[in-house]
Short mmCIF file of C-alpha atoms in Angstrom, two decimals:
data_model
loop_
_atom_site.label_atom_id
_atom_site.label_comp_id
_atom_site.label_asym_id
_atom_site.label_seq_id
_atom_site.Cartn_x
_atom_site.Cartn_y
_atom_site.Cartn_z
CA MET A 1282 8.55 1.22 -17.97
CA THR A 1283 9.76 -0.79 -14.96
CA ASP A 1284 12.73 0.26 -12.83
CA VAL A 1285 15.29 -1.93 -11.07
CA VAL A 1286 13.08 -2.61 -8.03
CA GLY A 1287 10.11 -3.70 -10.13
CA ARG A 1288 8.00 -0.58 -9.73
CA GLN A 1289 5.99 0.58 -12.71
CA VAL A 1290 6.90 4.15 -13.51
CA VAL A 1291 5.70 6.25 -16.43
CA ARG A 1292 6.72 9.47 -18.12
CA PRO A 1293 4.45 11.77 -20.13
CA TYR A 1294 4.86 11.90 -23.88
CA GLY A 1295 3.71 14.07 -26.74
CA ASP A 1296 5.46 12.96 -29.93
CA THR A 1297 7.22 9.70 -29.05
CA THR A 1298 6.80 7.36 -26.09
CA GLY A 1299 8.70 8.54 -23.01
CA ASP A 1300 9.84 11.87 -24.47
CA GLY A 1301 8.49 13.74 -21.42
CA MET A 1302 6.64 16.36 -23.46
CA VAL A 1303 3.66 18.14 -21.84
CA GLN A 1304 1.40 21.05 -22.70
CA VAL A 1305 0.26 23.57 -20.09
CA SER A 1306 -1.94 26.64 -20.23
CA PHE A 1307 -2.22 29.63 -17.91
CA THR A 1308 -3.08 33.33 -17.76
CA LEU A 1309 -0.81 36.13 -16.64
CA PRO A 1310 -2.01 39.61 -15.60
CA VAL A 1311 0.02 41.37 -18.31
CA PRO A 1312 -0.85 42.81 -21.74
CA LEU A 1313 0.20 40.76 -24.76
CA ASP A 1314 3.67 41.80 -25.98
CA LYS A 1315 7.19 40.40 -26.22
CA ARG A 1316 7.83 40.95 -22.53
CA ALA A 1317 4.68 38.98 -21.67
CA GLU A 1318 5.82 36.09 -23.85
CA GLY A 1319 9.20 36.16 -22.16
CA ALA A 1320 7.48 36.08 -18.77
CA ALA A 1321 5.47 33.04 -19.84
CA LEU A 1322 8.61 31.19 -20.88
CA GLN A 1323 10.32 32.14 -17.63
CA LEU A 1324 7.41 30.73 -15.66
CA ALA A 1325 7.45 27.54 -17.74
CA ALA A 1326 11.16 27.12 -17.01
CA LYS A 1327 10.50 27.49 -13.27
CA MET A 1328 7.82 24.81 -13.63
CA GLY A 1329 10.48 22.44 -14.92
CA LEU A 1330 9.81 22.60 -18.67
CA ASP A 1331 13.15 22.48 -20.46
CA PRO A 1332 13.17 23.36 -23.26
CA ALA A 1333 9.88 25.26 -23.29
CA MET A 1334 8.18 26.50 -26.44
CA LEU A 1335 5.45 29.13 -26.53
CA VAL A 1336 2.87 27.77 -28.98
CA HIS A 1337 -0.05 30.13 -28.39
CA SER A 1338 -0.77 33.51 -26.80
CA ARG A 1339 -3.96 35.54 -26.85
CA GLN A 1340 -5.13 38.78 -25.25
CA MET A 1341 -7.81 38.10 -22.63
CA GLY A 1342 -9.37 41.46 -21.98
CA ASP A 1343 -7.51 44.53 -20.77
CA GLY A 1344 -4.15 43.62 -19.22
CA PHE A 1345 -4.44 39.81 -19.30
CA THR A 1346 -2.90 37.24 -21.65
CA PHE A 1347 -3.59 33.54 -22.07
CA PHE A 1348 -0.65 31.26 -22.96
CA VAL A 1349 -0.14 27.69 -24.10
CA VAL A 1350 3.38 26.33 -23.59
CA TYR A 1351 4.81 23.02 -24.82
CA GLY A 1352 7.96 21.53 -23.35
CA ARG A 1353 9.81 18.61 -21.78
CA VAL A 1354 9.76 17.54 -18.14
CA ASN A 1355 11.98 14.93 -16.49
CA HIS A 1356 9.53 13.86 -13.82
CA LEU A 1357 8.47 10.23 -13.45
CA VAL A 1358 5.23 8.89 -11.99
CA ASP A 1359 5.36 5.84 -9.73
CA LEU A 1360 2.01 4.11 -10.29
CA SER A 1361 2.33 2.15 -7.04
CA LYS A 1362 2.09 5.43 -5.10
CA VAL A 1363 -0.99 6.78 -6.90
CA GLU A 1364 -3.91 7.07 -4.46
CA VAL A 1365 -7.48 7.06 -5.75
CA VAL A 1366 -10.93 6.29 -4.40
CA GLU A 1367 -11.96 3.00 -5.94
CA ARG A 1368 -15.62 2.20 -6.48
CA ASP A 1369 -16.58 -0.15 -3.63
CA PHE A 1370 -20.09 -0.98 -4.77
CA PRO A 1371 -21.53 -2.83 -7.78
CA LEU A 1372 -23.10 -0.96 -10.67
CA LEU A 1373 -26.79 -1.82 -10.84
CA SER A 1374 -29.35 -1.37 -13.59
CA ALA A 1375 -32.41 0.82 -13.02
CA LYS A 1376 -34.48 -2.35 -12.71
CA GLU A 1377 -32.18 -3.73 -10.01
CA VAL A 1378 -32.19 -0.44 -8.10
CA ASN A 1379 -35.99 -0.26 -8.17
CA ALA A 1380 -36.34 -3.86 -7.04
CA LEU A 1381 -33.98 -3.44 -4.09
CA VAL A 1382 -35.62 -0.21 -2.92
CA LYS A 1383 -39.11 -1.71 -3.19
CA ARG A 1384 -38.18 -4.93 -1.43
CA ARG A 1385 -35.97 -3.53 1.34
CA MET A 1386 -37.37 -0.07 2.05
CA ARG A 1387 -41.04 -0.74 1.21
CA ARG A 1388 -41.33 2.92 0.25
CA LYS A 1389 -39.76 5.30 -2.23
CA LEU A 1390 -36.20 6.42 -1.57
CA SER A 1391 -36.31 10.21 -1.18
CA VAL A 1392 -33.57 12.27 -2.84
CA VAL A 1393 -33.19 16.06 -2.61
CA GLY A 1394 -30.72 17.80 -4.93
CA ALA A 1395 -29.49 21.37 -5.35
CA CYS A 1396 -26.70 23.78 -6.20
CA ILE A 1397 -25.97 25.74 -3.04
CA GLY A 1398 -24.56 29.16 -2.29
CA THR A 1399 -24.20 31.44 -5.30
CA ASP A 1400 -23.64 28.52 -7.68
CA ALA A 1401 -26.08 28.84 -10.61
CA HIS A 1402 -24.62 26.04 -12.75
CA THR A 1403 -27.32 23.37 -12.71
CA VAL A 1404 -25.94 21.30 -15.59
CA GLY A 1405 -24.33 18.83 -13.19
CA ILE A 1406 -27.26 18.30 -10.83
CA ASP A 1407 -29.69 18.22 -13.76
CA ALA A 1408 -27.61 15.56 -15.52
CA ILE A 1409 -27.91 13.32 -12.47
CA LEU A 1410 -31.51 14.06 -11.47
CA ASN A 1411 -33.51 14.99 -14.57
CA VAL A 1412 -35.14 12.15 -16.47
CA LYS A 1413 -33.24 13.06 -19.65
CA GLY A 1414 -29.98 12.30 -17.83
CA ILE A 1415 -26.69 12.46 -19.71
CA ALA A 1416 -25.00 10.62 -22.58
CA GLY A 1417 -28.04 8.44 -23.18
CA GLU A 1418 -28.39 7.38 -19.53
CA LYS A 1419 -31.59 8.34 -17.73
CA GLY A 1420 -31.45 10.45 -14.57
CA LEU A 1421 -32.80 9.52 -11.16
CA GLU A 1422 -36.28 10.84 -11.99
CA TYR A 1423 -36.54 7.83 -14.30
CA TYR A 1424 -36.30 5.39 -11.39
CA ARG A 1425 -39.88 4.68 -10.30
CA GLU A 1426 -38.88 3.81 -6.72
CA LEU A 1427 -36.98 7.08 -6.22
CA LYS A 1428 -38.75 10.29 -5.21
CA VAL A 1429 -36.64 13.14 -6.55
CA THR A 1430 -36.85 16.80 -5.51
CA ASN A 1431 -34.63 19.13 -7.55
CA LEU A 1432 -34.37 22.52 -5.85
CA GLY A 1433 -32.29 24.02 -8.67
CA ALA A 1434 -29.68 26.77 -8.32
CA GLN A 1435 -28.48 29.19 -5.65
CA VAL A 1436 -30.19 27.41 -2.77
CA SER A 1437 -29.21 28.59 0.68
CA VAL A 1438 -27.99 25.99 3.14
CA PRO A 1439 -30.86 26.64 5.61
CA ASP A 1440 -33.39 26.19 2.78
CA LEU A 1441 -31.70 22.95 1.76
CA VAL A 1442 -31.87 21.61 5.32
CA GLU A 1443 -35.55 22.53 5.60
CA ALA A 1444 -36.35 20.95 2.22
CA ALA A 1445 -34.54 17.77 3.23
CA ARG A 1446 -36.49 17.68 6.48
CA ALA A 1447 -39.81 18.32 4.72
CA GLU A 1448 -39.18 15.64 2.08
CA ARG A 1449 -37.80 13.21 4.68
CA ALA A 1450 -34.76 12.89 2.46
CA ASP A 1451 -32.74 9.71 2.57
CA ALA A 1452 -30.00 11.44 0.57
CA VAL A 1453 -29.03 14.99 -0.31
CA LEU A 1454 -27.10 15.54 -3.54
CA VAL A 1455 -25.24 18.81 -4.02
CA SER A 1456 -23.45 19.95 -7.17
CA GLN A 1457 -20.75 22.62 -7.01
CA VAL A 1458 -19.15 23.99 -10.16
CA VAL A 1459 -18.03 27.43 -8.98
CA THR A 1460 -14.62 26.97 -7.36
CA GLN A 1461 -13.16 30.50 -7.14
CA ARG A 1462 -11.54 31.02 -3.75
CA ASP A 1463 -12.48 27.43 -2.87
CA ALA A 1464 -16.19 28.32 -2.75
CA HIS A 1465 -17.11 24.67 -3.31
CA LEU A 1466 -15.18 23.61 -0.21
CA HIS A 1467 -16.56 26.39 2.00
CA ASN A 1468 -20.14 25.70 0.87
CA THR A 1469 -19.78 21.96 1.47
CA ARG A 1470 -18.37 22.44 4.98
CA GLU A 1471 -21.18 24.87 5.78
CA MET A 1472 -23.77 22.36 4.52
CA SER A 1473 -22.41 19.39 6.45
CA ALA A 1474 -22.15 21.46 9.64
CA ALA A 1475 -25.74 22.64 9.22
CA PHE A 1476 -27.06 19.09 8.88
CA ARG A 1477 -25.08 17.95 11.92
CA GLU A 1478 -26.55 20.79 13.94
CA ALA A 1479 -30.12 20.38 12.69
CA LEU A 1480 -30.52 16.60 12.85
CA PRO A 1481 -29.26 13.81 15.11
CA ALA A 1482 -26.92 11.24 13.58
CA GLY A 1483 -29.60 8.60 13.12
CA ARG A 1484 -31.89 10.94 11.21
CA ARG A 1485 -29.39 12.73 8.99
CA PRO A 1486 -29.62 12.03 5.27
CA LEU A 1487 -26.71 10.72 3.27
CA LEU A 1488 -24.68 13.75 2.10
CA VAL A 1489 -23.26 13.45 -1.40
CA VAL A 1490 -21.43 16.21 -3.30
CA GLY A 1491 -20.08 16.35 -6.82
CA GLY A 1492 -18.22 18.65 -9.16
CA PRO A 1493 -15.17 18.85 -11.41
CA ARG A 1494 -12.76 20.26 -8.82
CA PHE A 1495 -13.45 18.06 -5.79
CA ASP A 1496 -10.85 15.67 -4.43
CA GLU A 1497 -12.71 12.40 -3.87
CA LYS A 1498 -10.49 11.63 -0.86
CA MET A 1499 -11.76 14.64 1.13
CA THR A 1500 -15.01 13.12 2.45
CA GLY A 1501 -13.86 13.13 6.07
CA GLU A 1502 -12.45 16.63 5.91
CA LEU A 1503 -15.62 18.02 4.32
CA GLY A 1504 -18.01 16.05 6.52
CA VAL A 1505 -19.85 14.26 3.71
CA ASP A 1506 -20.48 10.60 2.91
CA ARG A 1507 -19.35 10.55 -0.72
CA ILE A 1508 -17.73 12.77 -3.31
CA PHE A 1509 -18.22 12.20 -7.04
CA GLY A 1510 -15.94 13.77 -9.63
CA ARG A 1511 -16.38 14.64 -13.29
CA GLY A 1512 -17.80 11.98 -15.55
CA THR A 1513 -20.10 10.53 -12.91
CA THR A 1514 -23.28 8.95 -14.31
CA PRO A 1515 -26.78 8.75 -12.80
CA GLY A 1516 -26.41 4.97 -12.62
CA GLU A 1517 -23.31 5.29 -10.44
CA VAL A 1518 -25.12 7.62 -8.04
CA ALA A 1519 -28.21 5.40 -7.87
CA SER A 1520 -26.07 2.32 -7.27
CA TYR A 1521 -24.16 4.09 -4.50
CA LEU A 1522 -27.38 5.21 -2.79
CA VAL A 1523 -28.67 1.62 -2.77
CA HIS A 1524 -25.30 0.37 -1.50
CA ALA A 1525 -25.06 2.91 1.32
CA LEU A 1526 -28.71 3.00 2.38
CA ILE A 1527 -29.75 -0.61 1.84
CA THR A 1528 -27.06 -3.17 1.00
CA LYS A 1529 -24.44 -1.90 3.43
CA LYS A 1530 -26.92 -1.59 6.30
CA VAL A 1531 -28.30 -5.08 5.70
CA GLY A 1532 -24.75 -6.46 5.61
CA ALA A 1533 -23.92 -4.75 8.87
#
């Protein structure tokens, strides 16, 4: 819809366009009973759902209940005020990436990847690095002009820095899936600080992090060069590396 000043505003809908219906899920630390269901509806009302309908509840272990609530909200979204990180580099094919690296760098582009801290979820880093890739798209190991070192899970920050130094890494890719107590943010800040301390600015590798709970606008705050969110493909990462390490530098 468009309001009187020409802004494009939208409202969520579930059954009919613009009805404002949304579905939310959450867990409360209470056993499943009538009082728990009443507490869930009370919380939904405080969240602005009016009316709110409890459509699902399930015991989640001892003293915890999971709820799904459906209801109407009156909030509008002004699309002109939505801030996102737009892709500022072209998507390249594997052939184009290989050609640029070979022609401009005259050596293989070295990439070191890992899950750091206590994070043992390698599905993200493996999807980007392993040759099998994801959704039919080959990972960075498939690119003949890229030298890929996958350190796997639960890598300490000092070990990551040493591996990057030993491999003369042009880029370090870190995947973080565990987000409890903002572990992904703490680990990323620790990593970026360690690289700043260990290597001078001209010798530091490109620092790239990814995971489902990162805010792509937090690069400056976290001290990294790029953040990739969920749904990122190996081709996007390879294209970014070429843009940042080759194309951008040549243009400068």
